[in-house]
PDB file of C-alpha atoms in Angstrom:
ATOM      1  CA  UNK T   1     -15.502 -11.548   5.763  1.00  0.00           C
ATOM      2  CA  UNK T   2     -12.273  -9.598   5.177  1.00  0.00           C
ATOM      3  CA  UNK T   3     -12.669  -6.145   3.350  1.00  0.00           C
ATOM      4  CA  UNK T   4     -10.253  -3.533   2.467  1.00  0.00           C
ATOM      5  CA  UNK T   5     -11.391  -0.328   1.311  1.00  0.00           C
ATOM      6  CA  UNK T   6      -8.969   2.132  -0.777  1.00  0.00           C
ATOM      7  CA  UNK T   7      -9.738   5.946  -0.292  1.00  0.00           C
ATOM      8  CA  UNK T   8      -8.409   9.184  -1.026  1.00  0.00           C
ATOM      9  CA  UNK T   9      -7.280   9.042  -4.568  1.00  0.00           C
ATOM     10  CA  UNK T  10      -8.185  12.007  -7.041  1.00  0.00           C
ATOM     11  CA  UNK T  11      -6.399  13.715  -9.772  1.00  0.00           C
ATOM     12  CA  UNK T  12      -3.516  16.172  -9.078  1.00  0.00           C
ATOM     13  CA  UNK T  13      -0.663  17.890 -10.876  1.00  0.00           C
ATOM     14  CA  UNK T  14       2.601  16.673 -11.398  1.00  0.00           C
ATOM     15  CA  UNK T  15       4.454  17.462  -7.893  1.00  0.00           C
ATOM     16  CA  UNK T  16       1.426  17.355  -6.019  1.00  0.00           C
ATOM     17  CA  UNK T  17       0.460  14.801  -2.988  1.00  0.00           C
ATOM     18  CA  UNK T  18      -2.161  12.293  -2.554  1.00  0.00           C
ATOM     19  CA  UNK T  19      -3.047   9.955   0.937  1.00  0.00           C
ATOM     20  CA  UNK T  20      -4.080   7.288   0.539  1.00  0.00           C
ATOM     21  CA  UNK T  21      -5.769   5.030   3.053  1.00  0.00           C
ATOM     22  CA  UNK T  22      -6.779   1.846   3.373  1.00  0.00           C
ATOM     23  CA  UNK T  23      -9.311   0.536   5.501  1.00  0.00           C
ATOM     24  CA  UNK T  24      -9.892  -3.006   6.947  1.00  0.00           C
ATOM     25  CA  UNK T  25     -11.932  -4.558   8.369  1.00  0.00           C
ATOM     26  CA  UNK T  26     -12.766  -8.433   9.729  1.00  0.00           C
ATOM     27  CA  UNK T  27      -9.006  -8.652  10.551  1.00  0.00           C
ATOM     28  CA  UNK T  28      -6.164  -8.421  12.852  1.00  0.00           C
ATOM     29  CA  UNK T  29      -4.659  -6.030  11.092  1.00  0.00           C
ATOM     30  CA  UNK T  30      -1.481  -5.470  13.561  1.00  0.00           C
ATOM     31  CA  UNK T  31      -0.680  -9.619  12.708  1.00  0.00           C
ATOM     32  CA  UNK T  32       0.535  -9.104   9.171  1.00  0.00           C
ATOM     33  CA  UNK T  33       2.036  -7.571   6.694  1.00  0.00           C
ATOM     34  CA  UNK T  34       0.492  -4.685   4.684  1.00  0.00           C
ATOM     35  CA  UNK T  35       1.423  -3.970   0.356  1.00  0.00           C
ATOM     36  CA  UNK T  36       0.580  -1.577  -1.898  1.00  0.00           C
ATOM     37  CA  UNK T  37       0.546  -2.465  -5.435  1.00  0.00           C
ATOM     38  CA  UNK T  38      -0.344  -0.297  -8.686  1.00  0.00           C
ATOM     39  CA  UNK T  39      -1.050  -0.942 -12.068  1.00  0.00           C
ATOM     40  CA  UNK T  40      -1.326   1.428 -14.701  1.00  0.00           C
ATOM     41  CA  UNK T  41      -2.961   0.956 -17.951  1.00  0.00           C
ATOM     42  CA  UNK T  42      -2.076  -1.478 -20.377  1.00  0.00           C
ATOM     43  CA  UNK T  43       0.709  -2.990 -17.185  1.00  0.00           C
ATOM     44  CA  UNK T  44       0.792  -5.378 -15.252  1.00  0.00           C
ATOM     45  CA  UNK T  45       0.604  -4.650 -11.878  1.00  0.00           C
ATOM     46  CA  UNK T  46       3.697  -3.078 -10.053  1.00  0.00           C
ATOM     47  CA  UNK T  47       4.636  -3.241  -6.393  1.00  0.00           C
ATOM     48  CA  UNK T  48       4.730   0.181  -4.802  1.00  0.00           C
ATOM     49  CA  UNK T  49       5.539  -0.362  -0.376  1.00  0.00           C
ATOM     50  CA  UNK T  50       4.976  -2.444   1.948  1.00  0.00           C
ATOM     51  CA  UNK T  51       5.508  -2.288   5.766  1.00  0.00           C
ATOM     52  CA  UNK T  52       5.702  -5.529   7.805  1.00  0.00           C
ATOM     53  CA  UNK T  53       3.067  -6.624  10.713  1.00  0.00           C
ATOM     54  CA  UNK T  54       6.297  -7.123  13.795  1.00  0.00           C
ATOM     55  CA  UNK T  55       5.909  -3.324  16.075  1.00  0.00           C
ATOM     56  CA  UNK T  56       9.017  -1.667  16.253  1.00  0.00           C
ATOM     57  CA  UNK T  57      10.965  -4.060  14.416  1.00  0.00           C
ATOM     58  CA  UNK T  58       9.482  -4.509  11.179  1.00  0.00           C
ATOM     59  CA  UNK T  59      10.348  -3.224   7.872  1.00  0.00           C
ATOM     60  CA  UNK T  60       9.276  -0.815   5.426  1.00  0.00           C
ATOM     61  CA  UNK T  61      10.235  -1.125   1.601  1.00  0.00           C
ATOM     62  CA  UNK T  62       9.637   1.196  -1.141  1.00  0.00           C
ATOM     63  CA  UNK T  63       9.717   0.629  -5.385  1.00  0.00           C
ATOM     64  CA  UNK T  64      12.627   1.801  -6.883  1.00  0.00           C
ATOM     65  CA  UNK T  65      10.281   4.503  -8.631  1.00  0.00           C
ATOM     66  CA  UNK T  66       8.812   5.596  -5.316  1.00  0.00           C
ATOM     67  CA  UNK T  67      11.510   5.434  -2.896  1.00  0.00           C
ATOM     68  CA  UNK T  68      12.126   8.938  -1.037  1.00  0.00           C
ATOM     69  CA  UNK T  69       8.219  10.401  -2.398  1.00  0.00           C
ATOM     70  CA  UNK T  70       6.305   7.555  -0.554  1.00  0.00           C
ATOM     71  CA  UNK T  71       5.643   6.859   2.821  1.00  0.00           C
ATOM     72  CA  UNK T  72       3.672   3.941   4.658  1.00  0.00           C
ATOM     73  CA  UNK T  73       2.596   3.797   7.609  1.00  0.00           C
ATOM     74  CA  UNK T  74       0.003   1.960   9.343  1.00  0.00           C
ATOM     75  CA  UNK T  75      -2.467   2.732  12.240  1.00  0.00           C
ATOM     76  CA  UNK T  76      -3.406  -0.989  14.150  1.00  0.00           C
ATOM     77  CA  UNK T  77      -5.738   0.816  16.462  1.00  0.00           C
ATOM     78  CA  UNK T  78      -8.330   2.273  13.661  1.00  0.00           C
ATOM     79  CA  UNK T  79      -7.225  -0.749  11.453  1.00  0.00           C
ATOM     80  CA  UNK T  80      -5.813   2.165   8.110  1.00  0.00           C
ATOM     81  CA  UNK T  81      -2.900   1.975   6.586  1.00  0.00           C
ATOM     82  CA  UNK T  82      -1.453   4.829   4.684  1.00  0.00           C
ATOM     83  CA  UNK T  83       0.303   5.372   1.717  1.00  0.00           C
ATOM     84  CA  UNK T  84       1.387   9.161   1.746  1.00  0.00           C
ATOM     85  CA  UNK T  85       2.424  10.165  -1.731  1.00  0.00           C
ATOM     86  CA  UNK T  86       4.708  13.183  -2.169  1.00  0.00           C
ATOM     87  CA  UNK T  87       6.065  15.240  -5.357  1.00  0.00           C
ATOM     88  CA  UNK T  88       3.776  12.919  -7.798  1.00  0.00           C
ATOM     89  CA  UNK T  89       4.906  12.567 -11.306  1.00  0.00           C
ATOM     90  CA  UNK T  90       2.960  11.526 -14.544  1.00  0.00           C
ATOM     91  CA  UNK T  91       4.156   7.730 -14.040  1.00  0.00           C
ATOM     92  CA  UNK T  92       2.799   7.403 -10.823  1.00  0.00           C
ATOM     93  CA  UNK T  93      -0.828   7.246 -12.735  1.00  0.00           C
ATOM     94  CA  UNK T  94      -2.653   4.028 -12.272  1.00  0.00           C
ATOM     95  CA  UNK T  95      -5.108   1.936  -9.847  1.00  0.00           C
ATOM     96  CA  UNK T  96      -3.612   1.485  -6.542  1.00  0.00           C
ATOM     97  CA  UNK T  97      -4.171  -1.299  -4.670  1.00  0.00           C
ATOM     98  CA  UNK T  98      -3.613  -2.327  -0.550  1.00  0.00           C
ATOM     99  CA  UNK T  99      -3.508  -5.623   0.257  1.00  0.00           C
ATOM    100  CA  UNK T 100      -2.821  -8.163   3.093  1.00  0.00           C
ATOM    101  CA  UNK T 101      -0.447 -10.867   3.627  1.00  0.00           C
ATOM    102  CA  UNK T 102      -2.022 -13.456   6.194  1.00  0.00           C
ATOM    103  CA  UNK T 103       0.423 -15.653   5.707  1.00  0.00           C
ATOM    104  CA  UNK T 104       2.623 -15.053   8.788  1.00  0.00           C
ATOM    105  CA  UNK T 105       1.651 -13.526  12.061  1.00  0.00           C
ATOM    106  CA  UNK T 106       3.750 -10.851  12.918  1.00  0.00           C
ATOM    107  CA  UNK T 107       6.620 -10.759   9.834  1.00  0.00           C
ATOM    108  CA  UNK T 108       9.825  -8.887  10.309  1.00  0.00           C
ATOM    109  CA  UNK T 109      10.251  -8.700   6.921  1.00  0.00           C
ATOM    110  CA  UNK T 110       7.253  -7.556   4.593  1.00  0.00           C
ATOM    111  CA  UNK T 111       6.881  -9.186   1.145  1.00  0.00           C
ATOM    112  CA  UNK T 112       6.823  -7.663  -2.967  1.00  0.00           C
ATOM    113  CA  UNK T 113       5.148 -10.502  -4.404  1.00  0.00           C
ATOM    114  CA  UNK T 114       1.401 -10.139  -5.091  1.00  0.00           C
ATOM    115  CA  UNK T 115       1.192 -13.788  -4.876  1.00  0.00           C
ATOM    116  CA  UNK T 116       2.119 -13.440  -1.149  1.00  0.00           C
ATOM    117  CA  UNK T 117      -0.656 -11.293  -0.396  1.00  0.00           C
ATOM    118  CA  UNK T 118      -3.805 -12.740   0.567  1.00  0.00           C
ATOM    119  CA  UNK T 119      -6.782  -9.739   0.792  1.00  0.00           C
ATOM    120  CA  UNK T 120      -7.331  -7.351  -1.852  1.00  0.00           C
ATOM    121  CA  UNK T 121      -9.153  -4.214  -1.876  1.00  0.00           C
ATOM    122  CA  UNK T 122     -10.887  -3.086  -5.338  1.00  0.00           C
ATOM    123  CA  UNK T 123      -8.112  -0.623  -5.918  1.00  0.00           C
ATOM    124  CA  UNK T 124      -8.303   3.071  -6.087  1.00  0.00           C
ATOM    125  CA  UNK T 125      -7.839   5.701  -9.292  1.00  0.00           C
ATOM    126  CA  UNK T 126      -4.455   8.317  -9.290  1.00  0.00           C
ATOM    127  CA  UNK T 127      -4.184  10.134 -12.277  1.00  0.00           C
ATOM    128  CA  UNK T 128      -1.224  12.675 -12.366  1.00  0.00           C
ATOM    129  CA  UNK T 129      -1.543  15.097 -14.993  1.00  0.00           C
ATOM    130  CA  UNK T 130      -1.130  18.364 -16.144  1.00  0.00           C
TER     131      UNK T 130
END
């Protein structure tokens, strides 16, 4: 069975930072593409990053919202991805989610769709508030 686990979410000010990581487990993780997807309340649910499953060559993309404050990264040996979340703001509050795409072995290009993605964790709270 295929499990993701979200941790490292919290509350924190407006310009503060948040990791999150996402464990997983019954999976090649280095294969395939990693997301991250949010969804605040009362939304539907937003793509945030994702980084493709291809070494050296794949991709990283970032929401227009998040672009320059977020980093992803992704650690094949312990089987985590990150999600390093810099100079929060108030609309960065929601449930975040990490998922996987095991649709293609080793992309070059990572996908935005949550349709494409295949495993979900349960999702993880941010709130960022003052």
């Amino acid at each position: 069975q295929v499990q993701l686990a979200e941790s490292g979410g919290g509350s924190v000010q407006p310009g503060g930072s948040l990791r999150l990581s996402c464990s997983i487990s019954g999976f090649t993780l280095a294969k395939y593409g990693i997301g991250w997807f949010r969804q605040a309340p009362g939304s539907g649910r937003e793509w945030v990053s994702c980084i493709a499953g291809h070494g050296s060559r794949g991709e990283s993309k970032y929401g227009k919202f998040v672009r320059g404050r977020f980093t992803i990264s992704r650690d094949d040996v312990k089987s985590i991805n990150y999600l390093q979340m810099n100079n929060l703001e108030v609309g960065d509050t929601g449930t975040y989610y990490c998922a996987v795409d095991a649709g293609v072995e080793f992309p070059t290009v990572c996908n935005t769709a949550p349709a494409d993605y295949t495993y979900w964790g349960e999702g993880i709270q941010v709130t960022v508030s003052s």
